Short mmCIF file of C-alpha atoms and ligand atoms in Angstrom, two decimals:
data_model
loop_
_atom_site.label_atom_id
_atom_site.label_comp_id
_atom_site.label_asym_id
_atom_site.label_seq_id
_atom_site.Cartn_x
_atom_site.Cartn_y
_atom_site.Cartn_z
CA UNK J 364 86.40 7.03 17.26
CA UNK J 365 83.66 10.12 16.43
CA UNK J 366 80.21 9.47 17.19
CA UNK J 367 77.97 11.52 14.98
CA UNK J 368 74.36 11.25 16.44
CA UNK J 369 70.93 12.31 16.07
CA UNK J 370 67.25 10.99 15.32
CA UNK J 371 68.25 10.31 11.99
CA UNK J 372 71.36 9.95 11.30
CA UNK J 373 74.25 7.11 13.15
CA UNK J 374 77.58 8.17 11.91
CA UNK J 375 80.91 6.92 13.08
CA UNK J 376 84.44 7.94 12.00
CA UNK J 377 87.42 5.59 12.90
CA UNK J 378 90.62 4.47 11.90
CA UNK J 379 90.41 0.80 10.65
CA UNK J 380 87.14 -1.80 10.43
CA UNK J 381 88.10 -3.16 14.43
CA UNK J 382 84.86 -1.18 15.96
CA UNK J 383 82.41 -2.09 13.30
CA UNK J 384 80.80 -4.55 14.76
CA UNK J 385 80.78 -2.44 18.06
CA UNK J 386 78.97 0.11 16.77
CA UNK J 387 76.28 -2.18 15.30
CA UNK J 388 75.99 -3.54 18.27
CA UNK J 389 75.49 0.42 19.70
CA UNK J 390 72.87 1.25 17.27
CA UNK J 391 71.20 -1.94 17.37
CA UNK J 392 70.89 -1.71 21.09
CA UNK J 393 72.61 -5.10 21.88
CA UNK J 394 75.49 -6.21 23.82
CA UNK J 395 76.85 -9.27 22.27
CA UNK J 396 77.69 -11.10 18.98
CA UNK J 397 74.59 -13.69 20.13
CA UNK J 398 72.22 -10.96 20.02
CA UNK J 399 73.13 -9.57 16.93
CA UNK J 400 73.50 -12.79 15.53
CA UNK J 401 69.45 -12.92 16.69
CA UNK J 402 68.35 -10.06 15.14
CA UNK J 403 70.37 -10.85 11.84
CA UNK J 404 69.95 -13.98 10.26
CA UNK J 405 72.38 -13.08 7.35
CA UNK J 406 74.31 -10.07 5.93
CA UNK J 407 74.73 -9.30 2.35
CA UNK J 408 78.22 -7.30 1.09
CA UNK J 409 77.38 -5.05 -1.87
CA UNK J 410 80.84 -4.25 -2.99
CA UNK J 411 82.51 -2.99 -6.59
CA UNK J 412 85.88 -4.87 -7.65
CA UNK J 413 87.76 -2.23 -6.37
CA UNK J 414 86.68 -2.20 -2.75
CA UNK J 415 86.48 -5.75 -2.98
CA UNK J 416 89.96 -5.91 -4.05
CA UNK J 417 91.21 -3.18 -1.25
CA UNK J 418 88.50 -3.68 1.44
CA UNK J 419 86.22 -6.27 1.68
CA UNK J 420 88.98 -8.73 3.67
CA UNK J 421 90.07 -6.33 6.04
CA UNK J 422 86.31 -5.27 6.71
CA UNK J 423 85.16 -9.40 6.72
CA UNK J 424 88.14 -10.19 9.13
CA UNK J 425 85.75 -7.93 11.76
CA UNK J 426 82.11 -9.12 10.70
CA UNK J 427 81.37 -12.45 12.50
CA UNK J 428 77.52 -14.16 11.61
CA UNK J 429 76.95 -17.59 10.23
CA UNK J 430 76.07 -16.95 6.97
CA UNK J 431 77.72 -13.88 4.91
CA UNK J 432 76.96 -13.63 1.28
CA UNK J 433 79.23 -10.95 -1.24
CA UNK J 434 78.30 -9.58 -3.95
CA UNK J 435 80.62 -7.69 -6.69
CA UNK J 436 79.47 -4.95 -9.15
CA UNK J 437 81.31 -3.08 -11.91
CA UNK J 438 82.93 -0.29 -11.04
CA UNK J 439 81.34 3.17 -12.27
CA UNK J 440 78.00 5.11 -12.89
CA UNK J 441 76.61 2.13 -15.24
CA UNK J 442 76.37 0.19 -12.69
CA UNK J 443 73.55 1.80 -11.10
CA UNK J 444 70.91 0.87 -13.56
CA UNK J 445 67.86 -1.33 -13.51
CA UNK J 446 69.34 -4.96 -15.01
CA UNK J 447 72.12 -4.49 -12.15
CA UNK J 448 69.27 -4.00 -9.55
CA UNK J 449 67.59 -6.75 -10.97
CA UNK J 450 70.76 -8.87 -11.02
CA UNK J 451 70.65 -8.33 -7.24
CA UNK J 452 67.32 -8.60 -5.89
CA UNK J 453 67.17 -12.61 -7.96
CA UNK J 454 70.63 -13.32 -6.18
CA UNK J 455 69.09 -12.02 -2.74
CA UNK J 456 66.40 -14.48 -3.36
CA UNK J 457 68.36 -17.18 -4.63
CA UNK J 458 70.55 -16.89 -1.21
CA UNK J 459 67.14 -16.88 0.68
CA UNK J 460 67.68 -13.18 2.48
CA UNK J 461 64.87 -12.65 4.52
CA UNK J 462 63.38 -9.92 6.28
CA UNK J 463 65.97 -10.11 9.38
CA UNK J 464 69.07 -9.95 6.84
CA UNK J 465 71.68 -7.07 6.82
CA UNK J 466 72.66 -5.50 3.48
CA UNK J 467 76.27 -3.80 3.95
CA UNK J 468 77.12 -1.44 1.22
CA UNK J 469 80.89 -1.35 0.96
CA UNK J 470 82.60 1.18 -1.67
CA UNK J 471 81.90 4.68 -3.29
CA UNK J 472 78.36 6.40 -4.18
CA UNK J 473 77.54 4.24 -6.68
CA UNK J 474 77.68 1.16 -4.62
CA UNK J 475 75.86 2.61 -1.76
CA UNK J 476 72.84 4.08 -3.88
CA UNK J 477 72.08 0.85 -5.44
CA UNK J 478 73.01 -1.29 -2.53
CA UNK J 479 70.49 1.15 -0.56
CA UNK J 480 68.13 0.80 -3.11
CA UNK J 481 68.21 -2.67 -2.71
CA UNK J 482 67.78 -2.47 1.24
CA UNK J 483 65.16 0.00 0.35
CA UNK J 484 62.67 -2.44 -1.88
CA UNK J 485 63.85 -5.82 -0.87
CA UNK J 486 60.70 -7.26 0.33
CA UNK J 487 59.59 -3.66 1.12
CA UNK J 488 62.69 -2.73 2.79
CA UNK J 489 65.27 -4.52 4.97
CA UNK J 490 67.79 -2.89 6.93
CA UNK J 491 71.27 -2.02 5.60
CA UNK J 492 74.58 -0.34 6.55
CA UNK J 493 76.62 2.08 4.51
CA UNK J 494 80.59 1.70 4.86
CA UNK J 495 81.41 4.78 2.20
CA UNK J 496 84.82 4.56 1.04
CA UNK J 497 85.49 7.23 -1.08
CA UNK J 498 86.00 10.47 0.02
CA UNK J 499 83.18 11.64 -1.49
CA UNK J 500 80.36 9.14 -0.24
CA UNK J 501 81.96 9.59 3.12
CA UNK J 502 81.41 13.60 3.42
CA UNK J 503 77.63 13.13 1.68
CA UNK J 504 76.53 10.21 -0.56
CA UNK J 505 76.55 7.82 2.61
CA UNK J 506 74.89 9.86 4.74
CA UNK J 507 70.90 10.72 5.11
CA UNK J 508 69.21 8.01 3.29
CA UNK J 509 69.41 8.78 -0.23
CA UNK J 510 69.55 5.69 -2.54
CA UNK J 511 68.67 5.11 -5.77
CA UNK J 512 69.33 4.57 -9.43
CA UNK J 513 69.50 5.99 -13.15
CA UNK J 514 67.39 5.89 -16.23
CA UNK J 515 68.32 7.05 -19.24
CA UNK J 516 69.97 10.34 -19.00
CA UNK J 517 68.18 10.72 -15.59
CA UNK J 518 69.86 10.86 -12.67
CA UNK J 519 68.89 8.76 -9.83
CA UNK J 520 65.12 9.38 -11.01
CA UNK J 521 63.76 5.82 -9.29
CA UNK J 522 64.88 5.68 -5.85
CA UNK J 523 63.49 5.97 -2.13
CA UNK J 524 64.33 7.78 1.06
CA UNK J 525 65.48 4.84 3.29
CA UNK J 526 68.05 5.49 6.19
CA UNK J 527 71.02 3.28 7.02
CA UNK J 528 71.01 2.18 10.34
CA UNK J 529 74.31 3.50 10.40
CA UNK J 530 77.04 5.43 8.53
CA UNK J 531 80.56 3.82 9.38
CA UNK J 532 83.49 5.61 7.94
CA UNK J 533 86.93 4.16 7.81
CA UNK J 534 89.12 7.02 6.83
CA UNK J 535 92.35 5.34 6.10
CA UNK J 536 90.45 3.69 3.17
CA UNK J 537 90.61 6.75 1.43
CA UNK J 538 94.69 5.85 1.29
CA UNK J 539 93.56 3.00 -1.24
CA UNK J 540 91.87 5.29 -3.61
CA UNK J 541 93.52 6.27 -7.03
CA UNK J 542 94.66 10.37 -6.48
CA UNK J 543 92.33 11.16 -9.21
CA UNK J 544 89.40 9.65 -7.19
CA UNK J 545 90.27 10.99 -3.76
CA UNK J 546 90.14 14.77 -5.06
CA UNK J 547 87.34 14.46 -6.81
CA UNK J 548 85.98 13.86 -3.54
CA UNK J 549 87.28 17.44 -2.57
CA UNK J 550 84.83 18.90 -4.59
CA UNK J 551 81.78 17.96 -2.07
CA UNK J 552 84.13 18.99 0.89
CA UNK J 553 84.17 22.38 -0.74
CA UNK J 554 80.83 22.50 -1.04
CA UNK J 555 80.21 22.04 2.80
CA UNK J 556 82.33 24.95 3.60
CA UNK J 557 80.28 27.01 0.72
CA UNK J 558 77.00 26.30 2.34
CA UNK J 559 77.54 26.35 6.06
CA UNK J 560 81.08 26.70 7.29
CA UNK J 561 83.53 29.39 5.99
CA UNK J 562 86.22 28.77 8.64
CA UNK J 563 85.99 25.12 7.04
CA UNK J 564 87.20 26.79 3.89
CA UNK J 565 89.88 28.43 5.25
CA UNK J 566 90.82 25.55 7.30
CA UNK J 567 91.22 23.71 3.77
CA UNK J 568 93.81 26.43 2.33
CA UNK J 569 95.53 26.04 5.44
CA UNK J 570 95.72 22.43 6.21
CA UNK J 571 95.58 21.33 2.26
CA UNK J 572 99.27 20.26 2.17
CA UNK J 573 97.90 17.84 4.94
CA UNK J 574 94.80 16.76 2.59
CA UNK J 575 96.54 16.17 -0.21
CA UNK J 576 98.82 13.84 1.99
CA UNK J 577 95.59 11.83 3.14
CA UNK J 578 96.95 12.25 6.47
CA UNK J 579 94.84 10.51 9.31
CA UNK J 580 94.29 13.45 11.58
CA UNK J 581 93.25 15.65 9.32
CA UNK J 582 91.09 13.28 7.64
CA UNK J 583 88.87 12.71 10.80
CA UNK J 584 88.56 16.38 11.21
CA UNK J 585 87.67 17.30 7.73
CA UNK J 586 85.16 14.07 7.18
CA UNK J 587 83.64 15.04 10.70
CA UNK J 588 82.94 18.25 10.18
CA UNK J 589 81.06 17.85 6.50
CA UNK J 590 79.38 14.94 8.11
CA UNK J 591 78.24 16.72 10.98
CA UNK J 592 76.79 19.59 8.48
CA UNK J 593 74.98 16.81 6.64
CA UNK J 594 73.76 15.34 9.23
CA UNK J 595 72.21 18.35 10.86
CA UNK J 596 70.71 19.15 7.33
CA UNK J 597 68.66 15.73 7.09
CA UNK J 598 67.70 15.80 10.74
CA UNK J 599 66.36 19.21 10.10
CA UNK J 600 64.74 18.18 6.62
CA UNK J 601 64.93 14.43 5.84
CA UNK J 602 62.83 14.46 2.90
CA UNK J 603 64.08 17.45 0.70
CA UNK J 604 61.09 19.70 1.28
CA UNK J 605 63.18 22.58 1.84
CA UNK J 606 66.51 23.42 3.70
CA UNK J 607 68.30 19.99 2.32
CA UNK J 608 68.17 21.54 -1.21
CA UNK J 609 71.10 23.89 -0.01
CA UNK J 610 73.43 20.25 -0.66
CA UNK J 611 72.27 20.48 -4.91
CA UNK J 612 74.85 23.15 -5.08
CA UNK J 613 76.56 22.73 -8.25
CA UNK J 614 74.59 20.01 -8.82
CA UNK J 615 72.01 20.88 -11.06
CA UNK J 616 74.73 21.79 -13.59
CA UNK J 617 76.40 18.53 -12.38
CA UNK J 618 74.09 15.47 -13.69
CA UNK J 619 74.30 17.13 -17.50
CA UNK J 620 77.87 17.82 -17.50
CA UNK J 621 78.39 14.32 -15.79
CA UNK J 622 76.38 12.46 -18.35
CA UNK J 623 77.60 13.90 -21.40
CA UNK J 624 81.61 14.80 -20.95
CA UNK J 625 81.81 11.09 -19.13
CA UNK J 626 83.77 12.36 -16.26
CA UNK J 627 83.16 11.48 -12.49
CA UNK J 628 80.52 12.94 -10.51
CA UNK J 629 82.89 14.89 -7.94
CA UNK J 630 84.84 16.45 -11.00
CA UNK J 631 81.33 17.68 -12.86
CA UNK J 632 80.16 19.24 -9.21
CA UNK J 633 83.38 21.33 -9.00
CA UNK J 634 82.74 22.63 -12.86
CA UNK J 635 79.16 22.89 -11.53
CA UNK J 636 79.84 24.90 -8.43
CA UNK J 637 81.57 26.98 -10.77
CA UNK J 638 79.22 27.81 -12.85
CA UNK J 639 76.56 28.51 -9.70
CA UNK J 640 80.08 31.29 -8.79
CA UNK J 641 79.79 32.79 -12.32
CA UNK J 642 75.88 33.19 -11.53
CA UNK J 643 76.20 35.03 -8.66
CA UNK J 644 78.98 37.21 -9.38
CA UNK J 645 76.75 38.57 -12.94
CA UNK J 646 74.04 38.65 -10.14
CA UNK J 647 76.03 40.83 -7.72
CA UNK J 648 75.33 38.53 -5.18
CA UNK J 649 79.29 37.89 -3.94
CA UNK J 650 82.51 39.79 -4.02
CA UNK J 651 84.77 38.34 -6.46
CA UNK J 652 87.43 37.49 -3.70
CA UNK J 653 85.23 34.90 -2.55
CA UNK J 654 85.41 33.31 -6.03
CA UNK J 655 88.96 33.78 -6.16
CA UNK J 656 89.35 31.86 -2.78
CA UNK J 657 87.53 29.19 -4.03
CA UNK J 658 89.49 28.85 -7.53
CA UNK J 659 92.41 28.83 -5.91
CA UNK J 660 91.27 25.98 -3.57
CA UNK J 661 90.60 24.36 -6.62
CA UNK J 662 94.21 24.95 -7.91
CA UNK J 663 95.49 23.19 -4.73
CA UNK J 664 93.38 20.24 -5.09
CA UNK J 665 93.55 20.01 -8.91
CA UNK J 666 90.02 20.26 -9.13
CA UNK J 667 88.46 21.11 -12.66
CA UNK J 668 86.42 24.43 -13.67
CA UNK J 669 85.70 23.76 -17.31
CA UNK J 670 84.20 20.54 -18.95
CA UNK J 671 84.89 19.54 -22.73
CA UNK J 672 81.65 18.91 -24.84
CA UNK J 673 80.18 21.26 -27.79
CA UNK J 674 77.18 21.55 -27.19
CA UNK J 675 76.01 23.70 -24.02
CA UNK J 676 72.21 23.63 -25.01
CA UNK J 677 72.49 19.90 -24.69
CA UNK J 678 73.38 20.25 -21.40
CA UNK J 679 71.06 22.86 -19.90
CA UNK J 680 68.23 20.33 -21.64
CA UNK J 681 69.28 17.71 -18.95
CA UNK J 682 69.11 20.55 -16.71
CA UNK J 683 65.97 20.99 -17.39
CA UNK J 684 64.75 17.66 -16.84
CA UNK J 685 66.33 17.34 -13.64
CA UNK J 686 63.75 16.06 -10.75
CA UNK J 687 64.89 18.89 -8.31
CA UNK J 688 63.10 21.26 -10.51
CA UNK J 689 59.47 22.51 -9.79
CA UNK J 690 57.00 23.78 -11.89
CA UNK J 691 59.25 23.98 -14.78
CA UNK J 692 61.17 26.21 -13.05
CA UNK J 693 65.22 25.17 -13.09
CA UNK J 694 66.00 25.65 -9.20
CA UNK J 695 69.30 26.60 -8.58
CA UNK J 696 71.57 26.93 -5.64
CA UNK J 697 73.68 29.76 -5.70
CA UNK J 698 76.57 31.29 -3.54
CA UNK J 699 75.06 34.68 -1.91
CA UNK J 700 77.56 35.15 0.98
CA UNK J 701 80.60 33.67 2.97
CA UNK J 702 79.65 30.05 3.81
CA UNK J 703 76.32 31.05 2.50
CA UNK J 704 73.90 29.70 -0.32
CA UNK J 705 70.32 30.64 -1.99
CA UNK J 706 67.82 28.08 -3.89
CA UNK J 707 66.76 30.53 -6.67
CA UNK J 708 64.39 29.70 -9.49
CA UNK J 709 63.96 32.75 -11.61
CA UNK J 710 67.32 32.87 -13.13
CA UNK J 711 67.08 33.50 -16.91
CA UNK J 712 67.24 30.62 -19.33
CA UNK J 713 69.64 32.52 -21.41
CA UNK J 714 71.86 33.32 -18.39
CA UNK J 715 72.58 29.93 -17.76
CA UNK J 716 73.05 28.99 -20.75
CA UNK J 717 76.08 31.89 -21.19
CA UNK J 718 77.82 30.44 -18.12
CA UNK J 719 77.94 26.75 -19.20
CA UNK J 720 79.49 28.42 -22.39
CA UNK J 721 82.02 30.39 -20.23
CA UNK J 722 83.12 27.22 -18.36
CA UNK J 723 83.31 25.44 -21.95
CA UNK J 724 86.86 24.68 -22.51
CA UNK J 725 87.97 26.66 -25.56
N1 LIG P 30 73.66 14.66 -1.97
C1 LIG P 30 72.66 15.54 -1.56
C2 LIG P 30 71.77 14.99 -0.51
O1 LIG P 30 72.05 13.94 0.07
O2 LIG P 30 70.77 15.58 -0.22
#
């Protein structure tokens, strides 16, 4: 097992759900089931129907308290909107969680952004646990204490800051995920290498046979080393005020192109990252090798670069809106070196606009 550690972030990688309870016990500071069992009166699955349909035995089979309540969302983006967060903090009450109860999120982003918002509001806030099990909530989604949900075309615009008390990854659920899903995830693992770690890029061309075969070993490496990037990130700057803004990249582009061309969220930060490449190449701010390393990464992973939807002025409008932005100022993160990124915020409107057009499939 990999221990991830620091003041605010408890991650652990493992094979399997065997040492979950262990390492609640670690972070928890307790020895035995009976304590736990103390300091929890109850604990509260938030799963979707996949993960309950792939995960939610095998992970029960290692959870042992007297009273364990389940609860099963839809699958997808929808799903994290007010009536479902509604839907969940009447069944908390009706199930009498209290205070001392443990909210476990078990599935993808989605789950674990409402299921955290829930942890985060439930009578002011009530601990939780986030068991990602996509690849892409395990590399970032799961980790640092993000949660929240949508409104209208906005992304994730209600929410709070509320850390798990721990992150606990089981890589071989990744095996479980349809292929589509798993390398969408690849996406956000690209990103990591883009912002921090260029050998982690070329470890990806080298090792991506490997990837794309989900094996084990090379799971636990690749999760561990995004999740050690993210989790130096949030220690450094929990709150966003400045250095965690470096994790947007592609993102900005993202939440319009997600919203409107109705594909998933790791998909529309690939076409996003993309366009933050085209930026910086008109900018002279990278060779154009580095672009070509990175579109040929996304060859190998299948990974898309252009998005299907008419209107590209549509799309820069939800850019526009997006919360990251200051001072109406669209703040952008852009590629300016190997394993090496820029927030920028005097990029010209009309720029942008060009390169969602260039990534527009014909
Ligand atoms: N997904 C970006 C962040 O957690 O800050």
């Amino acid at each position: 097992m990999e221990r991830i550690i620091n003041n605010t972030c408890k991650i652990y990688i493992d094979e399997g759900y065997r040492s979950f309870q262990k390492c609640l016990y670690e972070v928890c500071n307790l020895n035995s089931i009976e304590e736990l069992n103390k300091k929890y009166d109850a604990y509260f699955v938030i799963c979707d129907y996949n993960t309950y349909n792939y995960q939610l035995y095998n992970m029960m089979t290692h959870l042992h308290g007297s009273y364990i309540y389940e609860y099963i969302i839809n699958p997808g983006e929808d799903s994290k909107s007010l009536e479902d967060y509604e839907r969940i903090i009447t069944y908390c009450k009706k199930v009498n969680l209290s205070r001392k109860s443990l909210i476990i999120a078990l599935g993808g982003g989605v789950v674990g952004d409402l299921a955290g918002f829930v942890a985060a509001t439930y009578m002011r806030g009530i601990d939780y646990v986030q068991i990602p099990t996509s690849l892409l909530a395990q590399v970032d989604s799961s980790i640092g204490g993000k949660t929240g949900i949508n409104l209208g075309n906005s992304k994730n615009i209600i929410g709070a800051f509320h850390q798990p008390k721990m992150t606990f990854i089981n890589v071989e659920s990744l095996k479980t995920l349809p292929e589509k899903e798993y390398l969408s995830g690849m996406g956000e693992v690209i990103k990591y290498a883009l912002i921090k770690d260029y050998d982690l890029l070329n470890y990806l061309i080298d090792n991506y046979e490997d990837i794309l075969d989900i094996k084990t070993s090379t799971m636990i490496n690749m999760v561990r080393r995004c999740a050690q990037i993210k989790a130096d990130i949030v220690n450094e700057d929990e709150k966003e005020g400045g250095l965690r803004r470096i994790l947007n990249l592609g993102h900005t582009f993202a939440h319009g192109i997600e919203k409107l061309c109705n594909i998933s969220h790791g998909e529309a930060v690939t076409i996003g990252i993309n366009m933050a490449f085209k930026l910086s190449l008109r900018k002279n701010l990278i060779e154009p090798e580095y672009y070509n390393k990175f579109l040929e990464l996304c060859e190998k992973f299948q990974l898309p670069l252009n998005f299907n939807y008419e209107d590209e002025k549509e799309i820069f409008n939800i850019m526009k809106n997006d919360k990251k932005n200051s001072f109406n100022k669209i703040n952008l993160v852009l590629p300016v070196g190997k394993g090496n990124v820029e927030v920028v915020d005097n990029i010209e409107e009309d720029l942008i606009i060009d390169v969602i057009k260039e990534c527009k499939n014909a």
